[in-house]
Amino acid sequence: MSASIQFDVRSSTERGNSDHGWLKTFHTFNFADYYDPKHAQFGSLRVLHEDRVEAHTGFGTHGHREFEIFSCICTSLVPDEPHSNDSMGNTEVLKRGDLQMTSAGTGILHSEHAHGDKQVHFLQIWAKPSTSGLKPSYFTRHFTDEEKRDAWAHVVAPVGEKGVSDAREAAGPAPVHAPLSLYATLLSPGKSLIRELSSSASRKAYVHVVQTSGYNPKQASGNAVRVGAAGAQDAALREGDGLYVTAPGGAAVTIENTGSSVAEVLFFEIA
């Protein structure tokens, strides 16, 4: 490999953060009133919000266009299920492990609400599509905790890749019109996983440790992981922290749970 691998930690405390009462949110990238020229986007990855929505509240009807929007539900099962509907006629009740993908294309309207009696914790992610003017479309995928236990579950992948279905509901990763793949794991203490990047040219990756211990705008705590790769100094992450990775194609990144409880980790690979 001709180029070296580089790590750059994105501390949880440096993320944009707002507490609106009904919504507690962190912004990894620029959004609303939060702006930092160093964190506008990373490749096609434009938005990574970690949101908590209080019971019986939510996002009223609003519009999107020219973004691939997916939500990963982190909270436990009933009764704290979020409910969503959109202008394409899709109505969905989502549970832990569910992934909702909306290709907004030329424009959609939708709403999202926590209709149960508990707070809902989820990740909202936007990617910039490779092609503009797409017809809006909608997909859901379902991934159990067992599928992610000490293994990588491939939850989002580019349209047209092997094993990616364009059916509204199907097994395998949800299709995205962007050069982005997302993997998720529930990593047990002392366990480690390797994620080998595609061999094509230079690659980007982003690692995010989900804030599973609860909302924390202060110094990151809770679960701990260590990220390593040949030629790079190890990076220690806690809940809410992230890591920018720039690497040559084919590089292998190792993620180890160095804490005392299960860590929920997302790994984005971006061309």
JSON list of C-alpha atoms in Angstrom, two decimals, residues 86-265:
[
{"chain": "A", "resi": 86, "resn": "ASP", "atom": "CA", "xyz": [-44.81, 10.04, 4.29]},
{"chain": "A", "resi": 87, "resn": "SER", "atom": "CA", "xyz": [-46.30, 11.50, 1.12]},
{"chain": "A", "resi": 88, "resn": "MET", "atom": "CA", "xyz": [-45.71, 8.23, -0.76]},
{"chain": "A", "resi": 89, "resn": "GLY", "atom": "CA", "xyz": [-48.34, 6.53, 1.41]},
{"chain": "A", "resi": 90, "resn": "ASN", "atom": "CA", "xyz": [-45.89, 4.66, 3.64]},
{"chain": "A", "resi": 91, "resn": "THR", "atom": "CA", "xyz": [-46.88, 4.26, 7.30]},
{"chain": "A", "resi": 92, "resn": "GLU", "atom": "CA", "xyz": [-44.52, 2.36, 9.57]},
{"chain": "A", "resi": 93, "resn": "VAL", "atom": "CA", "xyz": [-44.09, 1.43, 13.22]},
{"chain": "A", "resi": 94, "resn": "LEU", "atom": "CA", "xyz": [-40.39, 0.87, 13.82]},
{"chain": "A", "resi": 95, "resn": "LYS", "atom": "CA", "xyz": [-38.66, -1.21, 16.49]},
{"chain": "A", "resi": 96, "resn": "ARG", "atom": "CA", "xyz": [-35.14, -1.65, 17.80]},
{"chain": "A", "resi": 97, "resn": "GLY", "atom": "CA", "xyz": [-32.85, -2.86, 15.03]},
{"chain": "A", "resi": 98, "resn": "ASP", "atom": "CA", "xyz": [-35.09, -1.57, 12.24]},
{"chain": "A", "resi": 99, "resn": "LEU", "atom": "CA", "xyz": [-33.65, 0.57, 9.48]},
{"chain": "A", "resi": 100, "resn": "GLN", "atom": "CA", "xyz": [-35.81, 2.96, 7.50]},
{"chain": "A", "resi": 101, "resn": "MET", "atom": "CA", "xyz": [-34.42, 4.26, 4.19]},
{"chain": "A", "resi": 102, "resn": "THR", "atom": "CA", "xyz": [-36.00, 7.11, 2.23]},
{"chain": "A", "resi": 103, "resn": "SER", "atom": "CA", "xyz": [-34.54, 8.15, -1.10]},
{"chain": "A", "resi": 104, "resn": "ALA", "atom": "CA", "xyz": [-36.00, 11.67, -1.18]},
{"chain": "A", "resi": 105, "resn": "GLY", "atom": "CA", "xyz": [-35.08, 12.35, -4.80]},
{"chain": "A", "resi": 106, "resn": "THR", "atom": "CA", "xyz": [-37.25, 15.07, -6.33]},
{"chain": "A", "resi": 107, "resn": "GLY", "atom": "CA", "xyz": [-39.02, 15.61, -3.00]},
{"chain": "A", "resi": 108, "resn": "ILE", "atom": "CA", "xyz": [-41.11, 14.00, -0.27]},
{"chain": "A", "resi": 109, "resn": "LEU", "atom": "CA", "xyz": [-43.04, 15.03, 2.82]},
{"chain": "A", "resi": 110, "resn": "HIS", "atom": "CA", "xyz": [-42.96, 12.93, 5.97]},
{"chain": "A", "resi": 111, "resn": "SER", "atom": "CA", "xyz": [-43.40, 12.97, 9.75]},
{"chain": "A", "resi": 112, "resn": "GLU", "atom": "CA", "xyz": [-41.97, 10.94, 12.64]},
{"chain": "A", "resi": 113, "resn": "HIS", "atom": "CA", "xyz": [-43.39, 10.56, 16.14]},
{"chain": "A", "resi": 114, "resn": "ALA", "atom": "CA", "xyz": [-42.70, 8.62, 19.33]},
{"chain": "A", "resi": 115, "resn": "HIS", "atom": "CA", "xyz": [-46.22, 7.41, 20.00]},
{"chain": "A", "resi": 116, "resn": "GLY", "atom": "CA", "xyz": [-45.33, 5.18, 22.98]},
{"chain": "A", "resi": 117, "resn": "ASP", "atom": "CA", "xyz": [-44.77, 6.12, 26.62]},
{"chain": "A", "resi": 118, "resn": "LYS", "atom": "CA", "xyz": [-40.97, 6.23, 26.54]},
{"chain": "A", "resi": 119, "resn": "GLN", "atom": "CA", "xyz": [-38.21, 8.26, 24.95]},
{"chain": "A", "resi": 120, "resn": "VAL", "atom": "CA", "xyz": [-36.99, 6.99, 21.56]},
{"chain": "A", "resi": 121, "resn": "HIS", "atom": "CA", "xyz": [-33.28, 6.92, 20.73]},
{"chain": "A", "resi": 122, "resn": "PHE", "atom": "CA", "xyz": [-32.26, 6.72, 17.07]},
{"chain": "A", "resi": 123, "resn": "LEU", "atom": "CA", "xyz": [-29.60, 7.75, 14.59]},
{"chain": "A", "resi": 124, "resn": "GLN", "atom": "CA", "xyz": [-30.61, 9.88, 11.61]},
{"chain": "A", "resi": 125, "resn": "ILE", "atom": "CA", "xyz": [-28.18, 9.71, 8.69]},
{"chain": "A", "resi": 126, "resn": "TRP", "atom": "CA", "xyz": [-28.16, 11.53, 5.36]},
{"chain": "A", "resi": 127, "resn": "ALA", "atom": "CA", "xyz": [-26.01, 10.81, 2.32]},
{"chain": "A", "resi": 128, "resn": "LYS", "atom": "CA", "xyz": [-25.71, 12.88, -0.84]},
{"chain": "A", "resi": 129, "resn": "PRO", "atom": "CA", "xyz": [-26.92, 10.84, -3.83]},
{"chain": "A", "resi": 130, "resn": "SER", "atom": "CA", "xyz": [-24.67, 10.18, -6.81]},
{"chain": "A", "resi": 131, "resn": "THR", "atom": "CA", "xyz": [-27.54, 11.04, -9.17]},
{"chain": "A", "resi": 132, "resn": "SER", "atom": "CA", "xyz": [-29.97, 13.94, -8.86]},
{"chain": "A", "resi": 133, "resn": "GLY", "atom": "CA", "xyz": [-33.64, 13.96, -9.86]},
{"chain": "A", "resi": 134, "resn": "LEU", "atom": "CA", "xyz": [-34.39, 10.42, -8.68]},
{"chain": "A", "resi": 135, "resn": "LYS", "atom": "CA", "xyz": [-37.96, 9.23, -8.18]},
{"chain": "A", "resi": 136, "resn": "PRO", "atom": "CA", "xyz": [-38.64, 9.08, -4.42]},
{"chain": "A", "resi": 137, "resn": "SER", "atom": "CA", "xyz": [-38.59, 5.57, -2.92]},
{"chain": "A", "resi": 138, "resn": "TYR", "atom": "CA", "xyz": [-38.82, 3.91, 0.48]},
{"chain": "A", "resi": 139, "resn": "PHE", "atom": "CA", "xyz": [-37.32, 0.78, 2.06]},
{"chain": "A", "resi": 140, "resn": "THR", "atom": "CA", "xyz": [-37.26, -0.93, 5.44]},
{"chain": "A", "resi": 141, "resn": "ARG", "atom": "CA", "xyz": [-34.90, -3.58, 6.73]},
{"chain": "A", "resi": 142, "resn": "HIS", "atom": "CA", "xyz": [-34.87, -5.49, 10.02]},
{"chain": "A", "resi": 143, "resn": "PHE", "atom": "CA", "xyz": [-31.76, -6.62, 11.90]},
{"chain": "A", "resi": 144, "resn": "THR", "atom": "CA", "xyz": [-31.88, -8.53, 15.18]},
{"chain": "A", "resi": 145, "resn": "ASP", "atom": "CA", "xyz": [-29.42, -8.13, 18.03]},
{"chain": "A", "resi": 146, "resn": "GLU", "atom": "CA", "xyz": [-28.22, -11.67, 17.34]},
{"chain": "A", "resi": 147, "resn": "GLU", "atom": "CA", "xyz": [-27.29, -10.78, 13.76]},
{"chain": "A", "resi": 148, "resn": "LYS", "atom": "CA", "xyz": [-25.06, -8.01, 15.13]},
{"chain": "A", "resi": 149, "resn": "ARG", "atom": "CA", "xyz": [-23.67, -9.85, 18.16]},
{"chain": "A", "resi": 150, "resn": "ASP", "atom": "CA", "xyz": [-19.87, -9.83, 17.74]},
{"chain": "A", "resi": 151, "resn": "ALA", "atom": "CA", "xyz": [-20.30, -9.68, 13.96]},
{"chain": "A", "resi": 152, "resn": "TRP", "atom": "CA", "xyz": [-20.76, -7.04, 11.29]},
{"chain": "A", "resi": 153, "resn": "ALA", "atom": "CA", "xyz": [-24.29, -6.71, 9.97]},
{"chain": "A", "resi": 154, "resn": "HIS", "atom": "CA", "xyz": [-24.26, -5.04, 6.55]},
{"chain": "A", "resi": 155, "resn": "VAL", "atom": "CA", "xyz": [-27.25, -2.72, 6.87]},
{"chain": "A", "resi": 156, "resn": "VAL", "atom": "CA", "xyz": [-26.83, -0.25, 3.96]},
{"chain": "A", "resi": 157, "resn": "ALA", "atom": "CA", "xyz": [-25.05, -0.71, 0.62]},
{"chain": "A", "resi": 158, "resn": "PRO", "atom": "CA", "xyz": [-24.94, 1.00, -2.79]},
{"chain": "A", "resi": 159, "resn": "VAL", "atom": "CA", "xyz": [-27.69, 0.23, -5.28]},
{"chain": "A", "resi": 160, "resn": "GLY", "atom": "CA", "xyz": [-26.69, -2.54, -7.67]},
{"chain": "A", "resi": 161, "resn": "GLU", "atom": "CA", "xyz": [-24.14, -4.23, -5.42]},
{"chain": "A", "resi": 162, "resn": "LYS", "atom": "CA", "xyz": [-24.34, -7.99, -5.02]},
{"chain": "A", "resi": 163, "resn": "GLY", "atom": "CA", "xyz": [-26.96, -9.01, -2.48]},
{"chain": "A", "resi": 164, "resn": "VAL", "atom": "CA", "xyz": [-28.74, -5.62, -2.47]},
{"chain": "A", "resi": 165, "resn": "SER", "atom": "CA", "xyz": [-32.44, -5.87, -3.24]},
{"chain": "A", "resi": 166, "resn": "ASP", "atom": "CA", "xyz": [-34.56, -2.98, -4.49]},
{"chain": "A", "resi": 167, "resn": "ALA", "atom": "CA", "xyz": [-37.69, -4.47, -2.89]},
{"chain": "A", "resi": 168, "resn": "ARG", "atom": "CA", "xyz": [-39.45, -2.34, -0.28]},
{"chain": "A", "resi": 169, "resn": "GLU", "atom": "CA", "xyz": [-38.93, -5.11, 2.30]},
{"chain": "A", "resi": 170, "resn": "ALA", "atom": "CA", "xyz": [-36.21, -7.71, 1.92]},
{"chain": "A", "resi": 171, "resn": "ALA", "atom": "CA", "xyz": [-33.30, -9.38, 3.65]},
{"chain": "A", "resi": 172, "resn": "GLY", "atom": "CA", "xyz": [-29.85, -7.86, 3.48]},
{"chain": "A", "resi": 173, "resn": "PRO", "atom": "CA", "xyz": [-28.77, -4.22, 3.29]},
{"chain": "A", "resi": 174, "resn": "ALA", "atom": "CA", "xyz": [-31.02, -1.35, 2.27]},
{"chain": "A", "resi": 175, "resn": "PRO", "atom": "CA", "xyz": [-30.11, 0.21, -1.10]},
{"chain": "A", "resi": 176, "resn": "VAL", "atom": "CA", "xyz": [-28.59, 3.69, -1.17]},
{"chain": "A", "resi": 177, "resn": "HIS", "atom": "CA", "xyz": [-27.87, 5.86, -4.24]},
{"chain": "A", "resi": 178, "resn": "ALA", "atom": "CA", "xyz": [-24.46, 6.84, -2.90]},
{"chain": "A", "resi": 179, "resn": "PRO", "atom": "CA", "xyz": [-20.97, 5.30, -2.65]},
{"chain": "A", "resi": 180, "resn": "LEU", "atom": "CA", "xyz": [-21.52, 4.37, 1.00]},
{"chain": "A", "resi": 181, "resn": "SER", "atom": "CA", "xyz": [-21.84, 1.18, 3.01]},
{"chain": "A", "resi": 182, "resn": "LEU", "atom": "CA", "xyz": [-22.88, 0.94, 6.66]},
{"chain": "A", "resi": 183, "resn": "TYR", "atom": "CA", "xyz": [-22.06, -1.91, 9.02]},
{"chain": "A", "resi": 184, "resn": "ALA", "atom": "CA", "xyz": [-23.31, -2.31, 12.60]},
{"chain": "A", "resi": 185, "resn": "THR", "atom": "CA", "xyz": [-22.24, -4.48, 15.51]},
{"chain": "A", "resi": 186, "resn": "LEU", "atom": "CA", "xyz": [-23.03, -5.16, 19.17]},
{"chain": "A", "resi": 187, "resn": "LEU", "atom": "CA", "xyz": [-19.54, -5.93, 20.42]},
{"chain": "A", "resi": 188, "resn": "SER", "atom": "CA", "xyz": [-19.06, -7.84, 23.67]},
{"chain": "A", "resi": 189, "resn": "PRO", "atom": "CA", "xyz": [-16.33, -6.92, 26.21]},
{"chain": "A", "resi": 190, "resn": "GLY", "atom": "CA", "xyz": [-12.95, -8.27, 25.15]},
{"chain": "A", "resi": 191, "resn": "LYS", "atom": "CA", "xyz": [-14.12, -9.06, 21.62]},
{"chain": "A", "resi": 192, "resn": "SER", "atom": "CA", "xyz": [-12.72, -7.50, 18.45]},
{"chain": "A", "resi": 193, "resn": "LEU", "atom": "CA", "xyz": [-13.73, -7.31, 14.80]},
{"chain": "A", "resi": 194, "resn": "ILE", "atom": "CA", "xyz": [-11.80, -6.48, 11.64]},
{"chain": "A", "resi": 195, "resn": "ARG", "atom": "CA", "xyz": [-13.28, -4.44, 8.81]},
{"chain": "A", "resi": 196, "resn": "GLU", "atom": "CA", "xyz": [-11.23, -4.67, 5.61]},
{"chain": "A", "resi": 197, "resn": "LEU", "atom": "CA", "xyz": [-11.84, -1.74, 3.29]},
{"chain": "A", "resi": 198, "resn": "SER", "atom": "CA", "xyz": [-12.51, -2.20, -0.40]},
{"chain": "A", "resi": 199, "resn": "SER", "atom": "CA", "xyz": [-9.35, -2.64, -2.44]},
{"chain": "A", "resi": 200, "resn": "SER", "atom": "CA", "xyz": [-10.26, 0.13, -4.90]},
{"chain": "A", "resi": 201, "resn": "ALA", "atom": "CA", "xyz": [-8.19, 3.32, -4.60]},
{"chain": "A", "resi": 202, "resn": "SER", "atom": "CA", "xyz": [-8.20, 5.52, -1.50]},
{"chain": "A", "resi": 203, "resn": "ARG", "atom": "CA", "xyz": [-11.03, 5.02, 0.95]},
{"chain": "A", "resi": 204, "resn": "LYS", "atom": "CA", "xyz": [-12.71, 6.90, 3.75]},
{"chain": "A", "resi": 205, "resn": "ALA", "atom": "CA", "xyz": [-14.37, 5.40, 6.80]},
{"chain": "A", "resi": 206, "resn": "TYR", "atom": "CA", "xyz": [-16.16, 6.78, 9.82]},
{"chain": "A", "resi": 207, "resn": "VAL", "atom": "CA", "xyz": [-16.59, 4.94, 13.13]},
{"chain": "A", "resi": 208, "resn": "HIS", "atom": "CA", "xyz": [-19.31, 5.99, 15.59]},
{"chain": "A", "resi": 209, "resn": "VAL", "atom": "CA", "xyz": [-19.83, 4.61, 19.10]},
{"chain": "A", "resi": 210, "resn": "VAL", "atom": "CA", "xyz": [-23.52, 4.88, 19.97]},
{"chain": "A", "resi": 211, "resn": "GLN", "atom": "CA", "xyz": [-24.38, 6.62, 23.24]},
{"chain": "A", "resi": 212, "resn": "THR", "atom": "CA", "xyz": [-26.27, 3.67, 24.69]},
{"chain": "A", "resi": 213, "resn": "SER", "atom": "CA", "xyz": [-25.86, 4.59, 28.38]},
{"chain": "A", "resi": 214, "resn": "GLY", "atom": "CA", "xyz": [-28.10, 7.64, 28.02]},
{"chain": "A", "resi": 215, "resn": "TYR", "atom": "CA", "xyz": [-27.96, 11.25, 26.93]},
{"chain": "A", "resi": 216, "resn": "ASN", "atom": "CA", "xyz": [-24.64, 12.82, 27.93]},
{"chain": "A", "resi": 217, "resn": "PRO", "atom": "CA", "xyz": [-23.55, 16.25, 26.65]},
{"chain": "A", "resi": 218, "resn": "LYS", "atom": "CA", "xyz": [-20.48, 16.20, 28.94]},
{"chain": "A", "resi": 219, "resn": "GLN", "atom": "CA", "xyz": [-17.22, 14.27, 28.71]},
{"chain": "A", "resi": 220, "resn": "ALA", "atom": "CA", "xyz": [-17.78, 10.98, 26.90]},
{"chain": "A", "resi": 221, "resn": "SER", "atom": "CA", "xyz": [-18.15, 7.98, 29.19]},
{"chain": "A", "resi": 222, "resn": "GLY", "atom": "CA", "xyz": [-19.82, 4.57, 29.15]},
{"chain": "A", "resi": 223, "resn": "ASN", "atom": "CA", "xyz": [-18.70, 1.88, 26.72]},
{"chain": "A", "resi": 224, "resn": "ALA", "atom": "CA", "xyz": [-15.11, 2.02, 25.45]},
{"chain": "A", "resi": 225, "resn": "VAL", "atom": "CA", "xyz": [-13.56, 0.75, 22.23]},
{"chain": "A", "resi": 226, "resn": "ARG", "atom": "CA", "xyz": [-10.10, 0.88, 20.71]},
{"chain": "A", "resi": 227, "resn": "VAL", "atom": "CA", "xyz": [-9.61, 1.30, 16.96]},
{"chain": "A", "resi": 228, "resn": "GLY", "atom": "CA", "xyz": [-6.34, 0.20, 15.38]},
{"chain": "A", "resi": 229, "resn": "ALA", "atom": "CA", "xyz": [-4.70, -0.37, 12.01]},
{"chain": "A", "resi": 230, "resn": "ALA", "atom": "CA", "xyz": [-1.20, -1.05, 10.74]},
{"chain": "A", "resi": 231, "resn": "GLY", "atom": "CA", "xyz": [0.67, 2.23, 10.44]},
{"chain": "A", "resi": 232, "resn": "ALA", "atom": "CA", "xyz": [-1.64, 4.25, 12.69]},
{"chain": "A", "resi": 233, "resn": "GLN", "atom": "CA", "xyz": [-1.64, 4.99, 16.40]},
{"chain": "A", "resi": 234, "resn": "ASP", "atom": "CA", "xyz": [-4.57, 3.35, 18.17]},
{"chain": "A", "resi": 235, "resn": "ALA", "atom": "CA", "xyz": [-7.57, 5.57, 18.89]},
{"chain": "A", "resi": 236, "resn": "ALA", "atom": "CA", "xyz": [-9.52, 5.21, 22.15]},
{"chain": "A", "resi": 237, "resn": "LEU", "atom": "CA", "xyz": [-13.23, 6.05, 21.85]},
{"chain": "A", "resi": 238, "resn": "ARG", "atom": "CA", "xyz": [-16.09, 6.29, 24.33]},
{"chain": "A", "resi": 239, "resn": "GLU", "atom": "CA", "xyz": [-19.82, 6.59, 23.78]},
{"chain": "A", "resi": 240, "resn": "GLY", "atom": "CA", "xyz": [-20.69, 9.42, 21.40]},
{"chain": "A", "resi": 241, "resn": "ASP", "atom": "CA", "xyz": [-17.15, 9.66, 20.03]},
{"chain": "A", "resi": 242, "resn": "GLY", "atom": "CA", "xyz": [-16.39, 9.16, 16.36]},
{"chain": "A", "resi": 243, "resn": "LEU", "atom": "CA", "xyz": [-13.33, 8.58, 14.23]},
{"chain": "A", "resi": 244, "resn": "TYR", "atom": "CA", "xyz": [-12.44, 9.80, 10.74]},
{"chain": "A", "resi": 245, "resn": "VAL", "atom": "CA", "xyz": [-10.37, 7.23, 8.87]},
{"chain": "A", "resi": 246, "resn": "THR", "atom": "CA", "xyz": [-8.50, 7.93, 5.63]},
{"chain": "A", "resi": 247, "resn": "ALA", "atom": "CA", "xyz": [-6.79, 4.88, 4.22]},
{"chain": "A", "resi": 248, "resn": "PRO", "atom": "CA", "xyz": [-5.47, 3.16, 1.11]},
{"chain": "A", "resi": 249, "resn": "GLY", "atom": "CA", "xyz": [-7.73, 0.56, -0.45]},
{"chain": "A", "resi": 250, "resn": "GLY", "atom": "CA", "xyz": [-7.50, -2.83, 1.23]},
{"chain": "A", "resi": 251, "resn": "ALA", "atom": "CA", "xyz": [-6.53, -1.47, 4.65]},
{"chain": "A", "resi": 252, "resn": "ALA", "atom": "CA", "xyz": [-7.79, -3.46, 7.64]},
{"chain": "A", "resi": 253, "resn": "VAL", "atom": "CA", "xyz": [-9.28, -1.64, 10.63]},
{"chain": "A", "resi": 254, "resn": "THR", "atom": "CA", "xyz": [-9.67, -3.46, 13.96]},
{"chain": "A", "resi": 255, "resn": "ILE", "atom": "CA", "xyz": [-12.25, -2.45, 16.57]},
{"chain": "A", "resi": 256, "resn": "GLU", "atom": "CA", "xyz": [-11.90, -3.91, 20.07]},
{"chain": "A", "resi": 257, "resn": "ASN", "atom": "CA", "xyz": [-14.28, -3.52, 23.01]},
{"chain": "A", "resi": 258, "resn": "THR", "atom": "CA", "xyz": [-12.04, -2.50, 25.92]},
{"chain": "A", "resi": 259, "resn": "GLY", "atom": "CA", "xyz": [-14.93, -1.74, 28.27]},
{"chain": "A", "resi": 260, "resn": "SER", "atom": "CA", "xyz": [-17.10, -3.82, 30.58]},
{"chain": "A", "resi": 261, "resn": "SER", "atom": "CA", "xyz": [-20.39, -3.85, 28.66]},
{"chain": "A", "resi": 262, "resn": "VAL", "atom": "CA", "xyz": [-21.66, -4.36, 25.11]},
{"chain": "A", "resi": 263, "resn": "ALA", "atom": "CA", "xyz": [-20.73, -1.51, 22.76]},
{"chain": "A", "resi": 264, "resn": "GLU", "atom": "CA", "xyz": [-22.91, -0.56, 19.80]},
{"chain": "A", "resi": 265, "resn": "VAL", "atom": "CA", "xyz": [-20.68, 0.56, 16.94]}
]
